[in-house]
């Protein structure tokens, strides 16, 4: 098993260390870009313009990183397209399933992203964004997810068509075309190939055990139905091969069979473009070395070669970026409230919140995230294990059987720590509001942005009170 690097791995202090492009140590404190994170709790006369001194645990929502991610990827595609003389456009869609919070969707739309969704409530979110003038008529709305005839989702998509014409339902299954045909409305539609997983060629891809999308024979049948339907136009060929794919060549190799099918479909469908779905990796630990320019160059070159061999023009290319857009904008800060030496292998540092309910992928999938101290960084470190405050044996970090050591400062007075790169999926999987494991209330949230002059702006969203939790579980609200 490769050993993810999840933090500082030495006993010496991490003085003035740069961990990645947004986390660095200055004056003994961890900074997220230019923000001293410990200062949110320790204040010390600094004028952060946050209304009150904040308490831990605290969720950080750092919006400038979302904008930066979108800009970086668009810039990269523009550069490589120009270098390769690729005659087609790149479309960046935000995959809203990674994090559907209002401030996240708003920020992606303000940054110019197209929008990808997967359920009927997503349609309601898009409707609100149209009303607010953020989801403008030029933006594509890609509707993935299951939407069989009679489902609320497909009915809502059909209703939404009159409010936002630029909507593209992507059929996962042949039967999903029927309600669209019967609606009588003119739809650009997409078809989703069953392409998820590792495969060498079209035959392996077709045989792969995946519930997403259609096999090749159904793709051809669906294309015929669409060609025969007076109100449908085949616009998008969707093929997603996986998630957090860390090898550029493998990513493109797995996309090759879909690219080949795209080119064959394109011979009969002149408006067709390609959408490689999600999968774009993002650093969740400190050992990440995916080469984005190499991936984009390989992808576009391969597309050019395949299209040329079938004598069709290259398509516009869309990606649906979930984890890539949102992972790094989220952090969750805790205080170390006790150190427990009970003759275990390593000292336990107990924090004032739950690891497992805040980051479900850490115990469900053994996923690693970056963990760093916010304060006391210029003190010696020791190897430790973290314990959450629930009574669950899985509420620990590093995950069980992890090969990665975790080092934190030996000085634990006013020791705050942060989990980083947790902004994609974790909050949605753990649930927003609702009741959590061991009835722990949800933490406060701090939304951080920058004004035009680069100064930080803050908005605090209250978490749950004890009575919120009790009410939620059906207890009478007389509790004070
Ligand atoms: C259809 C579709 N598009 C996009 C995504 C986003 O993937 P990622 O978070 O890897 O970018 C997913 C994730 O499951 C998906 O199912």
Short mmCIF file of C-alpha atoms and ligand atoms in Angstrom, two decimals:
data_model
loop_
_atom_site.label_atom_id
_atom_site.label_comp_id
_atom_site.label_asym_id
_atom_site.label_seq_id
_atom_site.Cartn_x
_atom_site.Cartn_y
_atom_site.Cartn_z
CA UNK A 1 0.00 0.00 0.00
CA UNK A 2 1.46 3.44 -0.88
CA UNK A 3 2.00 5.62 2.15
CA UNK A 4 0.01 8.84 1.95
CA UNK A 5 1.76 11.78 3.62
CA UNK A 6 -0.82 13.30 5.91
CA UNK A 7 1.18 15.89 7.81
CA UNK A 8 4.55 16.67 9.34
CA UNK A 9 6.63 13.50 9.71
CA UNK A 10 9.51 14.67 11.94
CA UNK A 11 10.07 15.27 15.66
CA UNK A 12 11.72 18.62 14.96
CA UNK A 13 9.59 21.80 14.73
CA UNK A 14 8.05 22.65 11.35
CA UNK A 15 9.35 26.21 11.42
CA UNK A 16 8.65 28.23 8.23
CA UNK A 17 7.66 25.14 6.24
CA UNK A 18 5.57 25.37 3.06
CA UNK A 19 3.29 22.31 2.88
CA UNK A 20 1.51 23.00 -0.41
CA UNK A 21 0.22 25.95 -2.40
CA UNK A 22 -2.22 27.10 0.30
CA UNK A 23 -0.80 25.83 3.63
CA UNK A 24 2.41 27.26 5.11
CA UNK A 25 3.94 28.10 8.49
CA UNK A 26 4.72 31.70 9.34
CA UNK A 27 5.77 32.87 12.80
CA UNK A 28 4.95 29.51 14.35
CA UNK A 29 1.37 29.49 13.02
CA UNK A 30 -0.28 27.64 10.17
CA UNK A 31 -1.63 29.93 7.45
CA UNK A 32 -4.28 29.08 4.89
CA UNK A 33 -3.03 31.37 2.13
CA UNK A 34 -2.69 34.61 4.16
CA UNK A 35 -5.02 33.71 7.00
CA UNK A 36 -3.54 32.82 10.39
CA UNK A 37 -5.97 30.05 11.40
CA UNK A 38 -5.09 29.89 15.11
CA UNK A 39 -5.85 33.59 15.37
CA UNK A 40 -9.53 32.78 14.76
CA UNK A 41 -9.51 31.23 18.25
CA UNK A 42 -6.76 33.17 20.00
CA UNK A 43 -7.44 36.69 18.66
CA UNK A 44 -4.53 38.39 20.49
CA UNK A 45 -5.49 41.87 19.44
CA UNK A 46 -5.68 41.10 15.75
CA UNK A 47 -8.45 42.79 13.87
CA UNK A 48 -9.93 40.01 11.81
CA UNK A 49 -13.35 41.71 11.73
CA UNK A 50 -15.04 38.48 12.80
CA UNK A 51 -17.86 39.53 15.13
CA UNK A 52 -16.91 37.29 18.04
CA UNK A 53 -13.97 35.22 19.02
CA UNK A 54 -14.77 31.87 17.50
CA UNK A 55 -14.92 28.58 19.32
CA UNK A 56 -13.83 25.18 18.17
CA UNK A 57 -14.83 22.95 16.51
CA UNK A 58 -15.19 25.16 13.47
CA UNK A 59 -15.80 24.39 9.80
CA UNK A 60 -13.92 26.60 7.36
CA UNK A 61 -15.42 27.38 3.95
CA UNK A 62 -12.71 29.21 2.00
CA UNK A 63 -14.33 30.44 -1.22
CA UNK A 64 -11.25 31.94 -3.01
CA UNK A 65 -9.88 28.41 -3.51
CA UNK A 66 -12.97 27.37 -5.46
CA UNK A 67 -12.48 30.30 -7.84
CA UNK A 68 -8.79 29.53 -8.17
CA UNK A 69 -9.44 25.89 -9.09
CA UNK A 70 -11.90 26.80 -11.83
CA UNK A 71 -9.64 29.49 -13.26
CA UNK A 72 -6.59 27.20 -13.21
CA UNK A 73 -8.28 24.41 -15.15
CA UNK A 74 -9.85 26.71 -17.73
CA UNK A 75 -6.55 28.47 -18.24
CA UNK A 76 -4.74 25.15 -18.65
CA UNK A 77 -7.17 23.85 -21.28
CA UNK A 78 -7.01 27.17 -23.14
CA UNK A 79 -3.21 27.04 -23.20
CA UNK A 80 -2.97 23.43 -24.38
CA UNK A 81 -5.75 23.88 -26.94
CA UNK A 82 -3.85 26.79 -28.43
CA UNK A 83 -0.54 24.87 -28.37
CA UNK A 84 -2.11 21.86 -30.14
CA UNK A 85 -4.28 24.00 -32.42
CA UNK A 86 -7.28 22.12 -31.08
CA UNK A 87 -10.39 23.54 -32.78
CA UNK A 88 -12.98 23.07 -30.08
CA UNK A 89 -13.95 24.56 -26.76
CA UNK A 90 -13.52 23.40 -23.17
CA UNK A 91 -16.49 23.55 -20.81
CA UNK A 92 -15.95 23.37 -17.04
CA UNK A 93 -19.03 22.08 -15.26
CA UNK A 94 -19.27 21.92 -11.50
CA UNK A 95 -20.53 18.52 -10.28
CA UNK A 96 -22.83 19.72 -7.52
CA UNK A 97 -22.96 16.35 -5.72
CA UNK A 98 -19.52 17.06 -4.25
CA UNK A 99 -20.91 19.92 -2.19
CA UNK A 100 -24.32 21.49 -2.77
CA UNK A 101 -24.05 24.30 -0.21
CA UNK A 102 -25.45 27.63 -1.40
CA UNK A 103 -22.15 29.48 -1.10
CA UNK A 104 -20.39 26.80 -3.14
CA UNK A 105 -22.92 26.71 -6.01
CA UNK A 106 -23.07 30.52 -6.03
CA UNK A 107 -19.28 30.77 -6.22
CA UNK A 108 -18.94 28.25 -9.07
CA UNK A 109 -21.60 30.04 -11.10
CA UNK A 110 -20.08 33.45 -10.41
CA UNK A 111 -16.78 32.00 -11.65
CA UNK A 112 -18.45 31.06 -14.95
CA UNK A 113 -18.86 27.28 -14.54
CA UNK A 114 -21.56 25.25 -16.23
CA UNK A 115 -23.64 23.13 -13.87
CA UNK A 116 -24.05 19.38 -13.40
CA UNK A 117 -26.73 17.82 -11.21
CA UNK A 118 -28.13 14.46 -10.18
CA UNK A 119 -31.52 14.75 -8.43
CA UNK A 120 -34.84 16.58 -8.29
CA UNK A 121 -33.73 18.83 -5.40
CA UNK A 122 -30.80 19.85 -7.58
CA UNK A 123 -33.37 21.14 -10.09
CA UNK A 124 -34.85 23.30 -7.33
CA UNK A 125 -31.38 24.67 -6.55
CA UNK A 126 -30.86 25.48 -10.24
CA UNK A 127 -34.28 27.17 -10.33
CA UNK A 128 -33.28 29.40 -7.39
CA UNK A 129 -30.02 30.24 -9.13
CA UNK A 130 -31.89 31.21 -12.33
CA UNK A 131 -34.17 33.46 -10.27
CA UNK A 132 -31.13 35.13 -8.71
CA UNK A 133 -29.61 35.75 -12.13
CA UNK A 134 -26.59 33.53 -11.39
CA UNK A 135 -27.47 30.63 -13.67
CA UNK A 136 -27.54 32.66 -16.86
CA UNK A 137 -29.10 31.41 -20.16
CA UNK A 138 -25.68 30.67 -21.67
CA UNK A 139 -24.84 28.08 -18.96
CA UNK A 140 -25.36 24.42 -19.67
CA UNK A 141 -27.17 22.38 -17.06
CA UNK A 142 -26.25 18.72 -17.36
CA UNK A 143 -28.73 16.35 -15.70
CA UNK A 144 -27.09 13.07 -14.74
CA UNK A 145 -28.45 10.54 -12.27
CA UNK A 146 -31.34 8.10 -12.57
CA UNK A 147 -34.52 9.64 -13.95
CA UNK A 148 -36.96 6.92 -15.00
CA UNK A 149 -40.40 7.73 -16.42
CA UNK A 150 -42.72 8.94 -13.65
CA UNK A 151 -39.88 10.05 -11.35
CA UNK A 152 -40.07 13.47 -9.75
CA UNK A 153 -36.65 14.20 -11.20
CA UNK A 154 -37.61 13.80 -14.86
CA UNK A 155 -40.89 15.66 -14.35
CA UNK A 156 -39.01 18.53 -12.73
CA UNK A 157 -36.46 18.60 -15.57
CA UNK A 158 -39.29 18.86 -18.10
CA UNK A 159 -40.89 21.73 -16.12
CA UNK A 160 -37.53 23.48 -15.76
CA UNK A 161 -36.96 23.44 -19.54
CA UNK A 162 -39.29 26.45 -19.94
CA UNK A 163 -37.30 28.39 -17.31
CA UNK A 164 -33.83 27.48 -18.59
CA UNK A 165 -33.62 26.29 -22.20
CA UNK A 166 -29.98 25.23 -22.02
CA UNK A 167 -30.58 21.99 -20.17
CA UNK A 168 -29.20 18.62 -21.27
CA UNK A 169 -30.67 15.48 -19.69
CA UNK A 170 -28.18 12.61 -19.99
CA UNK A 171 -29.90 9.23 -20.36
CA UNK A 172 -28.45 6.50 -18.13
CA UNK A 173 -30.81 3.94 -19.61
CA UNK A 174 -32.87 3.59 -22.79
CA UNK A 175 -36.14 3.92 -20.85
CA UNK A 176 -35.16 7.44 -19.72
CA UNK A 177 -35.70 8.74 -23.26
CA UNK A 178 -39.46 8.00 -23.29
CA UNK A 179 -40.64 10.85 -21.01
CA UNK A 180 -38.43 13.30 -22.90
CA UNK A 181 -39.87 12.20 -26.27
CA UNK A 182 -43.41 12.30 -24.88
CA UNK A 183 -42.92 15.79 -23.43
CA UNK A 184 -42.98 17.14 -27.01
CA UNK A 185 -40.44 19.80 -25.91
CA UNK A 186 -37.24 20.26 -27.86
CA UNK A 187 -34.36 18.83 -25.85
CA UNK A 188 -30.67 18.52 -26.48
CA UNK A 189 -29.88 15.20 -24.82
CA UNK A 190 -26.87 13.16 -23.78
CA UNK A 191 -26.16 9.45 -23.57
CA UNK A 192 -24.10 7.93 -20.78
CA UNK A 193 -21.77 5.09 -21.72
CA UNK A 194 -21.17 2.29 -19.19
CA UNK A 195 -17.50 3.14 -18.92
CA UNK A 196 -16.80 3.26 -15.17
CA UNK A 197 -13.74 1.31 -14.06
CA UNK A 198 -10.40 -0.04 -15.24
CA UNK A 199 -10.53 -1.44 -18.78
CA UNK A 200 -8.14 -1.92 -21.70
CA UNK A 201 -10.59 -1.90 -24.58
CA UNK A 202 -14.20 -1.62 -25.66
CA UNK A 203 -14.97 -5.30 -24.92
CA UNK A 204 -13.65 -5.10 -21.35
CA UNK A 205 -15.43 -1.81 -20.87
CA UNK A 206 -18.72 -3.31 -22.03
CA UNK A 207 -18.37 -6.31 -19.72
CA UNK A 208 -17.37 -4.30 -16.64
CA UNK A 209 -19.71 -4.60 -13.67
CA UNK A 210 -21.06 -1.08 -13.30
CA UNK A 211 -24.57 0.26 -12.76
CA UNK A 212 -23.84 3.54 -14.51
CA UNK A 213 -24.81 4.10 -18.12
CA UNK A 214 -25.64 1.92 -21.12
CA UNK A 215 -23.65 -0.79 -22.83
CA UNK A 216 -22.58 -0.25 -26.41
CA UNK A 217 -25.53 -1.92 -28.12
CA UNK A 218 -27.96 0.26 -26.13
CA UNK A 219 -25.93 3.38 -26.92
CA UNK A 220 -26.44 2.69 -30.65
CA UNK A 221 -30.11 1.93 -30.13
CA UNK A 222 -30.57 5.11 -28.10
CA UNK A 223 -28.84 7.15 -30.83
CA UNK A 224 -31.33 5.68 -33.35
CA UNK A 225 -34.34 6.54 -31.14
CA UNK A 226 -33.07 10.07 -30.75
CA UNK A 227 -32.52 10.43 -34.50
CA UNK A 228 -36.11 9.27 -35.07
CA UNK A 229 -37.60 11.57 -32.41
CA UNK A 230 -38.61 14.93 -33.88
CA UNK A 231 -37.99 16.79 -30.60
CA UNK A 232 -34.63 15.35 -29.49
CA UNK A 233 -31.13 16.22 -30.60
CA UNK A 234 -28.07 14.20 -29.57
CA UNK A 235 -25.65 16.72 -28.10
CA UNK A 236 -23.51 14.99 -25.49
CA UNK A 237 -21.74 11.68 -25.21
CA UNK A 238 -20.94 11.10 -21.54
CA UNK A 239 -18.26 8.67 -20.40
CA UNK A 240 -16.89 8.80 -16.87
CA UNK A 241 -14.19 6.29 -15.99
CA UNK A 242 -13.66 6.77 -12.25
CA UNK A 243 -12.88 9.08 -9.39
CA UNK A 244 -9.61 10.57 -8.05
CA UNK A 245 -7.59 8.86 -10.80
CA UNK A 246 -3.97 9.56 -9.91
CA UNK A 247 -2.18 8.41 -13.07
CA UNK A 248 -2.41 10.65 -16.15
CA UNK A 249 -1.73 7.89 -18.69
CA UNK A 250 -4.20 5.48 -17.11
CA UNK A 251 -6.87 8.16 -17.04
CA UNK A 252 -6.47 8.78 -20.78
CA UNK A 253 -6.08 5.06 -21.60
CA UNK A 254 -9.41 4.32 -19.93
CA UNK A 255 -10.99 7.19 -21.85
CA UNK A 256 -9.71 5.88 -25.20
CA UNK A 257 -12.50 3.34 -25.89
CA UNK A 258 -15.13 6.02 -25.17
CA UNK A 259 -13.28 8.51 -27.41
CA UNK A 260 -13.34 5.94 -30.20
CA UNK A 261 -17.08 5.37 -29.77
CA UNK A 262 -17.58 9.13 -29.68
CA UNK A 263 -15.90 9.48 -33.09
CA UNK A 264 -18.10 6.76 -34.60
CA UNK A 265 -21.24 8.34 -33.20
CA UNK A 266 -20.07 11.73 -34.45
CA UNK A 267 -20.08 10.43 -38.03
CA UNK A 268 -23.89 10.30 -37.84
CA UNK A 269 -24.56 13.06 -35.29
CA UNK A 270 -23.00 16.39 -36.29
CA UNK A 271 -23.90 18.27 -33.07
CA UNK A 272 -22.28 15.74 -30.74
CA UNK A 273 -19.69 16.74 -28.11
CA UNK A 274 -17.94 14.70 -25.43
CA UNK A 275 -18.11 14.87 -21.65
CA UNK A 276 -15.53 12.86 -19.70
CA UNK A 277 -17.47 13.33 -16.46
CA UNK A 278 -15.63 13.51 -13.15
CA UNK A 279 -12.50 11.82 -11.87
CA UNK A 280 -10.08 14.74 -11.95
CA UNK A 281 -7.88 14.23 -8.90
CA UNK A 282 -6.95 16.84 -6.33
CA UNK A 283 -4.40 16.75 -3.50
CA UNK A 284 -6.04 15.27 -0.41
CA UNK A 285 -2.65 14.44 1.11
CA UNK A 286 0.83 15.97 0.78
CA UNK A 287 2.39 13.38 -1.58
CA UNK A 288 0.23 14.24 -4.62
CA UNK A 289 2.05 14.55 -7.94
CA UNK A 290 -0.55 14.37 -10.71
CA UNK A 291 0.66 16.32 -13.73
CA UNK A 292 -2.40 18.26 -14.94
CA UNK A 293 -0.73 19.73 -18.08
CA UNK A 294 0.44 16.25 -19.10
CA UNK A 295 -3.08 14.86 -18.65
CA UNK A 296 -4.70 17.64 -20.67
CA UNK A 297 -2.10 17.38 -23.44
CA UNK A 298 -2.50 13.59 -23.64
CA UNK A 299 -6.30 13.84 -23.64
CA UNK A 300 -6.50 16.45 -26.38
CA UNK A 301 -3.82 14.86 -28.56
CA UNK A 302 -5.51 11.47 -28.33
CA UNK A 303 -8.85 13.04 -29.18
CA UNK A 304 -7.28 14.72 -32.22
CA UNK A 305 -5.71 11.44 -33.40
CA UNK A 306 -8.88 9.41 -32.97
CA UNK A 307 -11.06 12.04 -34.67
CA UNK A 308 -8.61 12.28 -37.54
CA UNK A 309 -8.66 8.49 -38.02
CA UNK A 310 -12.47 8.63 -38.39
CA UNK A 311 -12.34 11.81 -40.41
CA UNK A 312 -14.55 13.79 -38.02
CA UNK A 313 -13.88 17.21 -36.47
CA UNK A 314 -12.71 17.33 -32.84
CA UNK A 315 -15.47 18.00 -30.32
CA UNK A 316 -15.97 20.50 -27.56
CA UNK A 317 -14.82 18.80 -24.37
CA UNK A 318 -16.63 19.00 -21.08
CA UNK A 319 -15.47 17.82 -17.66
CA UNK A 320 -17.63 17.61 -14.53
CA UNK A 321 -15.40 18.67 -11.67
CA UNK A 322 -16.65 17.76 -8.21
CA UNK A 323 -13.78 16.85 -5.92
CA UNK A 324 -11.34 19.00 -7.90
CA UNK A 325 -13.53 22.10 -7.39
CA UNK A 326 -14.32 21.75 -3.71
CA UNK A 327 -11.93 19.48 -1.85
CA UNK A 328 -9.37 22.12 -0.91
CA UNK A 329 -11.77 24.91 0.02
CA UNK A 330 -12.94 23.01 3.11
CA UNK A 331 -11.15 22.60 6.42
CA UNK A 332 -12.38 21.55 9.84
CA UNK A 333 -10.63 22.88 12.93
CA UNK A 334 -10.61 21.28 16.36
CA UNK A 335 -8.96 21.80 19.75
CA UNK A 336 -6.92 19.09 21.44
CA UNK A 337 -8.74 18.86 24.77
CA UNK A 338 -6.87 16.00 26.44
CA UNK A 339 -3.83 13.83 26.07
CA UNK A 340 -4.38 10.29 27.18
CA UNK A 341 -1.48 7.95 27.97
CA UNK A 342 -3.04 4.59 28.75
CA UNK A 343 -0.22 2.27 27.77
CA UNK A 344 -1.40 2.25 24.15
CA UNK A 345 1.17 2.23 21.36
CA UNK A 346 1.12 6.01 21.02
CA UNK A 347 -0.36 8.86 23.08
CA UNK A 348 -3.99 9.66 22.26
CA UNK A 349 -4.75 13.29 21.49
CA UNK A 350 -8.49 13.70 22.05
CA UNK A 351 -10.23 16.44 20.03
CA UNK A 352 -13.48 18.26 20.68
CA UNK A 353 -15.47 16.75 17.81
CA UNK A 354 -15.99 13.59 15.82
CA UNK A 355 -13.63 12.48 13.07
CA UNK A 356 -15.89 9.74 11.78
CA UNK A 357 -19.05 11.79 11.46
CA UNK A 358 -17.20 14.83 10.08
CA UNK A 359 -15.20 12.81 7.51
CA UNK A 360 -17.16 9.59 6.85
CA UNK A 361 -14.72 8.49 4.13
CA UNK A 362 -11.93 8.22 6.71
CA UNK A 363 -13.54 5.25 8.48
CA UNK A 364 -15.77 3.94 5.67
CA UNK A 365 -13.06 3.87 2.98
CA UNK A 366 -9.84 4.39 4.97
CA UNK A 367 -9.44 7.72 3.12
CA UNK A 368 -6.61 10.02 4.21
CA UNK A 369 -6.75 13.79 4.64
CA UNK A 370 -4.11 16.34 5.62
CA UNK A 371 -3.87 17.01 9.38
CA UNK A 372 -1.70 19.84 10.70
CA UNK A 373 -1.42 21.85 13.92
CA UNK A 374 -2.48 25.49 13.71
CA UNK A 375 -0.44 26.54 16.76
CA UNK A 376 2.70 25.36 18.62
CA UNK A 377 4.31 24.44 15.28
CA UNK A 378 7.71 25.74 16.39
CA UNK A 379 7.71 23.20 19.26
CA UNK A 380 9.01 19.60 19.03
CA UNK A 381 6.62 17.02 17.57
CA UNK A 382 5.83 13.41 18.52
CA UNK A 383 3.95 10.61 16.82
CA UNK A 384 0.38 10.39 18.13
CA UNK A 385 -3.04 9.06 17.32
CA UNK A 386 -6.15 11.18 17.30
CA UNK A 387 -9.35 10.23 19.04
CA UNK A 388 -12.71 11.87 18.38
CA UNK A 389 -15.02 12.66 21.24
CA UNK A 390 -17.61 9.99 20.47
CA UNK A 391 -17.38 6.62 22.21
CA UNK A 392 -16.94 4.80 18.89
CA UNK A 393 -13.81 2.72 18.33
CA UNK A 394 -13.73 3.87 14.70
CA UNK A 395 -13.59 7.55 15.68
CA UNK A 396 -9.83 7.72 15.25
CA UNK A 397 -7.20 9.07 12.88
CA UNK A 398 -5.10 7.92 11.03
CA UNK A 399 -7.62 5.34 9.80
CA UNK A 400 -7.25 1.76 11.05
CA UNK A 401 -4.37 -0.10 9.34
CA UNK A 402 -3.05 3.13 7.84
CA UNK A 403 0.70 3.09 7.08
CA UNK A 404 0.90 6.87 7.58
CA UNK A 405 2.29 8.28 10.81
CA UNK A 406 0.75 11.39 12.33
CA UNK A 407 3.00 13.81 14.22
CA UNK A 408 1.72 16.70 16.33
CA UNK A 409 3.42 19.12 18.76
CA UNK A 410 4.29 17.80 22.22
CA UNK A 411 3.10 21.10 23.72
CA UNK A 412 -0.67 20.73 23.93
CA UNK A 413 -1.71 23.97 25.72
CA UNK A 414 -3.97 25.82 23.32
CA UNK A 415 -3.20 23.27 20.60
CA UNK A 416 -5.61 23.56 17.67
CA UNK A 417 -5.44 21.27 14.68
CA UNK A 418 -7.01 21.28 11.22
CA UNK A 419 -8.20 18.57 8.85
CA UNK A 420 -7.65 19.89 5.31
CA UNK A 421 -8.93 19.02 1.84
CA UNK A 422 -12.19 17.77 3.29
CA UNK A 423 -14.51 20.08 1.26
CA UNK A 424 -15.78 17.47 -1.22
CA UNK A 425 -18.38 14.86 -0.30
CA UNK A 426 -17.61 14.64 3.45
CA UNK A 427 -20.25 17.11 4.59
CA UNK A 428 -22.84 15.77 2.15
CA UNK A 429 -22.19 12.16 3.25
CA UNK A 430 -22.25 13.07 6.94
CA UNK A 431 -25.43 15.09 6.42
CA UNK A 432 -26.04 18.77 6.99
CA UNK A 433 -28.08 19.43 10.14
CA UNK A 434 -29.84 16.25 11.22
CA UNK A 435 -28.57 14.22 14.16
CA UNK A 436 -25.03 12.98 14.37
CA UNK A 437 -23.38 9.98 15.98
CA UNK A 438 -23.38 10.17 19.80
CA UNK A 439 -25.74 13.17 19.46
CA UNK A 440 -22.92 15.64 18.91
CA UNK A 441 -24.18 19.03 17.75
CA UNK A 442 -22.95 20.31 14.40
CA UNK A 443 -20.05 22.80 14.49
CA UNK A 444 -20.31 26.48 13.59
CA UNK A 445 -19.23 27.34 10.07
CA UNK A 446 -17.07 30.27 9.01
CA UNK A 447 -17.44 31.35 5.39
CA UNK A 448 -14.33 33.21 4.28
CA UNK A 449 -14.02 35.30 1.15
CA UNK A 450 -11.88 38.18 -0.05
CA UNK A 451 -13.07 41.59 -1.19
CA UNK A 452 -11.71 43.31 -4.28
CA UNK A 453 -8.79 44.72 -2.30
CA UNK A 454 -7.83 41.23 -1.10
CA UNK A 455 -9.01 41.78 2.51
CA UNK A 456 -10.74 38.87 4.15
CA UNK A 457 -14.49 38.93 4.79
CA UNK A 458 -16.16 36.57 7.25
CA UNK A 459 -19.64 35.23 7.79
CA UNK A 460 -20.47 32.94 10.69
CA UNK A 461 -23.21 30.37 10.21
CA UNK A 462 -24.37 28.95 13.53
CA UNK A 463 -24.15 25.24 14.06
CA UNK A 464 -26.60 23.31 16.22
CA UNK A 465 -27.53 24.00 19.81
CA UNK A 466 -28.30 21.16 22.20
CA UNK A 467 -32.03 21.90 21.91
CA UNK A 468 -31.76 21.75 18.09
CA UNK A 469 -30.43 18.21 18.42
CA UNK A 470 -33.11 17.19 20.92
CA UNK A 471 -35.92 18.67 18.83
CA UNK A 472 -34.58 16.92 15.78
CA UNK A 473 -34.80 13.58 17.58
CA UNK A 474 -38.43 14.12 18.53
CA UNK A 475 -38.03 15.29 22.14
CA UNK A 476 -40.41 17.89 23.51
CA UNK A 477 -38.97 21.36 23.09
CA UNK A 478 -39.34 22.33 26.76
CA UNK A 479 -35.64 21.65 27.22
CA UNK A 480 -33.75 24.81 28.16
C1 LIG B 1 -21.85 11.68 -13.31
C2 LIG B 1 -20.82 12.24 -12.40
N1 LIG B 1 -20.18 13.36 -12.78
C3 LIG B 1 -19.23 13.92 -11.99
C4 LIG B 1 -18.89 13.36 -10.78
C5 LIG B 1 -17.86 14.05 -9.95
O1 LIG B 1 -16.73 13.29 -9.82
P1 LIG B 1 -15.43 13.89 -9.12
O2 LIG B 1 -15.80 14.28 -7.74
O3 LIG B 1 -14.44 12.78 -9.18
O4 LIG B 1 -15.01 15.08 -9.92
C6 LIG B 1 -19.52 12.18 -10.35
C7 LIG B 1 -19.15 11.57 -9.07
O5 LIG B 1 -19.62 10.56 -8.63
C8 LIG B 1 -20.52 11.59 -11.18
O6 LIG B 1 -21.16 10.49 -10.83
#
